[in-house]
Short mmCIF file of C-alpha atoms in Angstrom, two decimals:
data_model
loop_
_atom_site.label_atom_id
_atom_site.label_comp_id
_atom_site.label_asym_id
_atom_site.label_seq_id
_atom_site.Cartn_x
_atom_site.Cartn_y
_atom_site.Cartn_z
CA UNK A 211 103.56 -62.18 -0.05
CA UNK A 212 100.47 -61.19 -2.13
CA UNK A 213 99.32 -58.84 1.38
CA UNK A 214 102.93 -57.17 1.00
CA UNK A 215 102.54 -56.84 -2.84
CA UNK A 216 99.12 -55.12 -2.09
CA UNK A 217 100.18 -52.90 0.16
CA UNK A 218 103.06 -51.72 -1.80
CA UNK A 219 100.77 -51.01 -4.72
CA UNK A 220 98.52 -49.01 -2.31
CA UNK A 221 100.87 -47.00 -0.99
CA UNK A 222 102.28 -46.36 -4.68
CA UNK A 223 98.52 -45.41 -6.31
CA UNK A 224 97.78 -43.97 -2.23
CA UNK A 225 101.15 -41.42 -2.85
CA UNK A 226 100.33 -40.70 -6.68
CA UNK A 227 96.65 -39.75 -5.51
CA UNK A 228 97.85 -37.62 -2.30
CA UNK A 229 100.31 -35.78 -4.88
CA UNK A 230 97.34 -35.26 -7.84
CA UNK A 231 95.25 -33.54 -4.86
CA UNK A 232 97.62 -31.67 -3.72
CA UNK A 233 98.21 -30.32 -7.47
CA UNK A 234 95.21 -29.47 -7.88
CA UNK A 235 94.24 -27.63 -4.61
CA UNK A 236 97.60 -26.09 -5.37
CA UNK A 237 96.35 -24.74 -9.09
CA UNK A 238 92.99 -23.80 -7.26
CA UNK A 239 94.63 -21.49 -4.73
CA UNK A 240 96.66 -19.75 -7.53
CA UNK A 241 93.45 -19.62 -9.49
CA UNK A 242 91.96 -18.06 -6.85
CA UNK A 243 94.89 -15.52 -5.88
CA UNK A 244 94.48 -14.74 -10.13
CA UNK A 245 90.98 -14.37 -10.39
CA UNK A 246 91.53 -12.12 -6.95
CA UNK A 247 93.91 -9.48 -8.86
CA UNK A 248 92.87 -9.79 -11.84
CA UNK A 249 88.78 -8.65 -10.33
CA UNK A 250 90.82 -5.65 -8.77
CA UNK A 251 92.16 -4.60 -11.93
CA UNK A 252 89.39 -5.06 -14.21
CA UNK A 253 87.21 -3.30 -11.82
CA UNK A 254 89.55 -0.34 -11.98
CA UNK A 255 90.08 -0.70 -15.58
CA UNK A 256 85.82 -0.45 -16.05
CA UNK A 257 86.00 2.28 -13.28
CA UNK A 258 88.82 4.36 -14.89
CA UNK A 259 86.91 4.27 -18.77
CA UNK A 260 90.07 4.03 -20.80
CA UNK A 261 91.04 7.08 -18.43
CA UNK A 262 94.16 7.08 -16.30
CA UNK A 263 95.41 9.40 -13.82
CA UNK A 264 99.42 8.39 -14.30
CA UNK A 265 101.43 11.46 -13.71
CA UNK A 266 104.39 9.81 -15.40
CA UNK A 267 105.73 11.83 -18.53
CA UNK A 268 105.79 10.52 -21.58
CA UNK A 269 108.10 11.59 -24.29
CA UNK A 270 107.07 11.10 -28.05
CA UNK A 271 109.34 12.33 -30.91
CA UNK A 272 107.58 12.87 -34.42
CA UNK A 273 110.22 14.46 -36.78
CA UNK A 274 112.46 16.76 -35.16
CA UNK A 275 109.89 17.45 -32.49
CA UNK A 276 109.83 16.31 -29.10
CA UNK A 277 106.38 16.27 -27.05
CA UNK A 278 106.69 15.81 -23.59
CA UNK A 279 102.91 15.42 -21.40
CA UNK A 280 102.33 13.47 -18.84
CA UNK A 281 100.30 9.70 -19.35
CA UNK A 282 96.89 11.45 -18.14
CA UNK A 283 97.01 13.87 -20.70
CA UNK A 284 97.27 11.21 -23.80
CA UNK A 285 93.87 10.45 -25.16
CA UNK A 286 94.49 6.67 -26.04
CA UNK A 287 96.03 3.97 -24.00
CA UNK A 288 98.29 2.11 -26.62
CA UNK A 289 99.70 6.05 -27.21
CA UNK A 290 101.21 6.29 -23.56
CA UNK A 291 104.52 5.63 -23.71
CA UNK A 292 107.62 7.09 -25.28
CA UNK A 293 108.80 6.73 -28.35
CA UNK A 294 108.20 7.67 -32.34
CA UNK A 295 104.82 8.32 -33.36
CA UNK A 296 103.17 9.92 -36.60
CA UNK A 297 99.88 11.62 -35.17
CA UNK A 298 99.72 12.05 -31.29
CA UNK A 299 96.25 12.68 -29.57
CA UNK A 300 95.94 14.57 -26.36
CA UNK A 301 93.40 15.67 -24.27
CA UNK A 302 92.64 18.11 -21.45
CA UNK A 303 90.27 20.67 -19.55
CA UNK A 304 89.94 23.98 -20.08
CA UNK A 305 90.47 26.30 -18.54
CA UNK A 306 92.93 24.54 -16.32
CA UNK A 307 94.59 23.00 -19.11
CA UNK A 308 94.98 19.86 -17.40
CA UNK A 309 94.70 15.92 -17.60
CA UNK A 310 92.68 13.60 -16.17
CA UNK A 311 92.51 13.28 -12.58
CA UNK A 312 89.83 11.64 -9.68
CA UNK A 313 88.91 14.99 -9.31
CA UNK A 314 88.29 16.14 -13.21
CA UNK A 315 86.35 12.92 -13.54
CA UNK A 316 83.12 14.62 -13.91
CA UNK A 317 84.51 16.66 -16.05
CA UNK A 318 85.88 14.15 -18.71
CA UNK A 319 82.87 12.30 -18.76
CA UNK A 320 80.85 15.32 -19.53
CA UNK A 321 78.31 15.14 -16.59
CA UNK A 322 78.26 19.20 -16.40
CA UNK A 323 79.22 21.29 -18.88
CA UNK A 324 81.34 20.55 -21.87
CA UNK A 325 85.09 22.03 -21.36
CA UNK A 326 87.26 19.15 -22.63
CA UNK A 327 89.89 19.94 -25.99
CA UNK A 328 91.22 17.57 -28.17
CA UNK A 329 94.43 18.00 -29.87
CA UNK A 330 96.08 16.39 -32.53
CA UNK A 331 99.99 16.80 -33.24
CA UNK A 332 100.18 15.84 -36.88
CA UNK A 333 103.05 16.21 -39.82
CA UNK A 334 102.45 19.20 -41.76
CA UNK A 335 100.33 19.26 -44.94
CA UNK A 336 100.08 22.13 -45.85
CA UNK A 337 101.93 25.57 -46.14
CA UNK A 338 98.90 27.39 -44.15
CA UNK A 339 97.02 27.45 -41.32
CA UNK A 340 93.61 27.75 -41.01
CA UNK A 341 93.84 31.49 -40.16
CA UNK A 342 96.48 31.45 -43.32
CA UNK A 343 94.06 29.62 -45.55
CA UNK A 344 91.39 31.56 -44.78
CA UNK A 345 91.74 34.64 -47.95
CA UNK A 346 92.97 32.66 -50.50
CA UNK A 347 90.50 29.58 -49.74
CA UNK A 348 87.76 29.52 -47.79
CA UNK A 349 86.70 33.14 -48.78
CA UNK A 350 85.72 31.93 -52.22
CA UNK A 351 83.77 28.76 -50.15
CA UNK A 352 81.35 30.88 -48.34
CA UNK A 353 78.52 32.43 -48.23
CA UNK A 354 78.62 36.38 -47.78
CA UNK A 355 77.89 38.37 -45.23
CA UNK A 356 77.38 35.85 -42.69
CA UNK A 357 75.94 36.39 -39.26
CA UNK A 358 77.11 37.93 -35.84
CA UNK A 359 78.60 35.53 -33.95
CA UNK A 360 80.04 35.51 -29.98
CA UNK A 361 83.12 37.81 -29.13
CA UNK A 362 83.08 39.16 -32.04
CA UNK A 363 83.34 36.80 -34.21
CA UNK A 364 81.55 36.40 -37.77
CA UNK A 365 79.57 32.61 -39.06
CA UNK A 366 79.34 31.91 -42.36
CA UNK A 367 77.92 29.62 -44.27
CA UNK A 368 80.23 27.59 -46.86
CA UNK A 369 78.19 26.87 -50.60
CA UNK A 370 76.96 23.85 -52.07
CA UNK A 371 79.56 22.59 -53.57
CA UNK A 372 82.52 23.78 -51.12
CA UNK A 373 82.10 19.95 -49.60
CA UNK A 374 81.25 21.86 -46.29
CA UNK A 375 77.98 20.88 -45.48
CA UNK A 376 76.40 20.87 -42.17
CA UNK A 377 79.24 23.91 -41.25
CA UNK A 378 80.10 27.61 -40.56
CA UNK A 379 83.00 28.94 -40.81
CA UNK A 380 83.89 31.35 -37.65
CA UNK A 381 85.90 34.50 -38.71
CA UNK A 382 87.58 36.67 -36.20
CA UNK A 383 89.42 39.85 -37.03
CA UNK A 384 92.93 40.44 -35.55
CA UNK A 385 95.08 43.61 -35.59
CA UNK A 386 98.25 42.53 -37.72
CA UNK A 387 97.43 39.01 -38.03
CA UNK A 388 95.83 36.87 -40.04
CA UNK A 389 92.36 36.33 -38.69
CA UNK A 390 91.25 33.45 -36.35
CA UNK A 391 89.21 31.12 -38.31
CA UNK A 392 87.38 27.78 -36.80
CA UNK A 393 84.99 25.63 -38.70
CA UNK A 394 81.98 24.43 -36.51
CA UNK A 395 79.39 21.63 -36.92
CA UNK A 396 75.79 22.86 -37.42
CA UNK A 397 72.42 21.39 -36.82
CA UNK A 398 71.80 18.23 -34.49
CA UNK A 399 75.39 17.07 -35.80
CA UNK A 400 76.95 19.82 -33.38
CA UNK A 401 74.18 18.48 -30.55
CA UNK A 402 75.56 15.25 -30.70
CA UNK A 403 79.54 16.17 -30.87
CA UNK A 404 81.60 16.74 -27.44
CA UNK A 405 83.64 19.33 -29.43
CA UNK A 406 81.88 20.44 -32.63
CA UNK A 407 84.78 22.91 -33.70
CA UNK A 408 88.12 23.04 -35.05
CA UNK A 409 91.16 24.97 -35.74
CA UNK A 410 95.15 23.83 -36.72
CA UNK A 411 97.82 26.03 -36.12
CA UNK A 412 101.58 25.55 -36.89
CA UNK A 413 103.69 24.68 -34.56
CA UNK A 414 107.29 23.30 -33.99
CA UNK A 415 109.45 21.77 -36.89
CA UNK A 416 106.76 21.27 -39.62
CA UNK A 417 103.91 20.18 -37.30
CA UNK A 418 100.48 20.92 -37.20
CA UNK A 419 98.33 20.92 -34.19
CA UNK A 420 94.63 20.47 -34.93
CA UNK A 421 92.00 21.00 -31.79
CA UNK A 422 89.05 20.73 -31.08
CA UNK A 423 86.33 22.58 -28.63
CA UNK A 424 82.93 22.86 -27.29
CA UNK A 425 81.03 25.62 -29.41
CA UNK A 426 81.04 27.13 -26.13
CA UNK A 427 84.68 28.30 -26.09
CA UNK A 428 83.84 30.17 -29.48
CA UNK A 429 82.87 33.40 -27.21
CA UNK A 430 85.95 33.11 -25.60
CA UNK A 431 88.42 32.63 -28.49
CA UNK A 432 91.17 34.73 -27.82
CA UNK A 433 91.85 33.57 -23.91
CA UNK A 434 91.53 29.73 -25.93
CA UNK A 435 93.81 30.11 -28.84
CA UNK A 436 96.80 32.08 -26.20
CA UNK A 437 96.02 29.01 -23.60
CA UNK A 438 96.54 26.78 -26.70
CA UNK A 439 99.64 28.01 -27.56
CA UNK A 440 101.29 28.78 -24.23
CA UNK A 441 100.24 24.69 -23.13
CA UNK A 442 102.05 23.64 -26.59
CA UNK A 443 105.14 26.21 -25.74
CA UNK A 444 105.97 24.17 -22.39
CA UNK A 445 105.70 20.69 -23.66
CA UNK A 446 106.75 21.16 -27.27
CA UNK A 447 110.73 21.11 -27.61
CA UNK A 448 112.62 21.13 -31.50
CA UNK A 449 115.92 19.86 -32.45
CA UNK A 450 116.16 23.51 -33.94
#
């Protein structure tokens, strides 16, 4: 009787042991299969620098706008999907006007030149542009008669106590228009930016698009400011 007893306890403690094992081996396999994926991912993740090269279009309403870019255009990850937003950031080459892709790698990480723009969709502020706010503002801010700059353009210094410092102000003329205007970094503060100047323009329902460009691009301003607009005419759409 007490052998029986004993062997009925050791097969009882015998079956709970088998089935312990066999959880465990189990949890180390899917541990395994995890770590597996989850190495592929991360590696791609570290690879891919916040950057993504989803085609997938993306549809982001702010107001009675309508912006419609693919995901490898958006500049921020938590940005790339569709819905309401109340600033949207894009980015993309110039002068392909593109997104990220394996092939414009180099080229968003800055290895050769500079040629990446940064745009910023934005409720409007105020009732002018910069090329709108340049007479009744930022003529009175700046330091006269500034310097020759590329493609005809003019740099001027802003004053003391504009609250410019560290900046020029790029003028160009334009036949019936108001002129272009950019603000630019100076000194080792434009060295160290990726795209040292700035212009907004209005576009859509009461938006304002602010980007920004390699000094560069300055000597190419026109071809720039009509890419600008004609990229912003194809994935801009109003309720108007």
């Amino acid at each position: 009787m007490r052998e029986a007893a004993a062997a009925e306890e050791f097969e009882v403690v015998d079956s709970t042991l088998m089935k312990r094992v066999f959880y465990v081996f189990a949890a180390l396999a899917l541990l395994s299969v995890a770590i597996s994926l989850g190495g592929k991912w991360l590696g791609r993740s570290i690879a891919m620098a916040g950057y993504t090269d989803d085609t997938t279009v993306r549809q982001v309403v702010m107001g009675n706008n309508v912006i419609s870019v693919p995901a490898n255009f958006i500049r921020f990850d938590q940005a790339r999907r569709d819905g309401i937003a109340s600033r949207f950031d894009l980015y993309l080459r110039y002068p392909e006007m593109d997104g990220y892709s394996t092939a414009a790698r180099d080229d968003f990480n800055h290895v050769t030149t500079r040629k990446i723009i940064f745009l910023s969709f934005e409720p409007r502020m105020m009732s002018r542009d910069m090329s709108g706010r340049f007479a009744p503002i930022y003529s009175a801010l700046i330091v006269t008669p500034g310097t020759p700059g590329p493609a005809g353009t003019r740099l001027y210094g802003f004053t003391e106590k504009s609250g410019y410092l560290n900046e020029v102000l790029a003028v160009a003329e334009r036949p019936g228009k108001d002129p272009f205007v950019a603000r630019c970094l100076s000194g080792p503060s434009a060295e160290d930016s990726l795209a040292p100047c700035e212009r907004d323009i209005q576009v859509g329902d009461d938006l304002s698009l602010t980007y920004r460009f390699p000094r560069e691009l300055l000597g190419n301003w026109q071809a720039l400011d009509a890419a600008i607009a004609t990229k912003v005419a194809g994935i801009l759409k109003t309720g108007r």
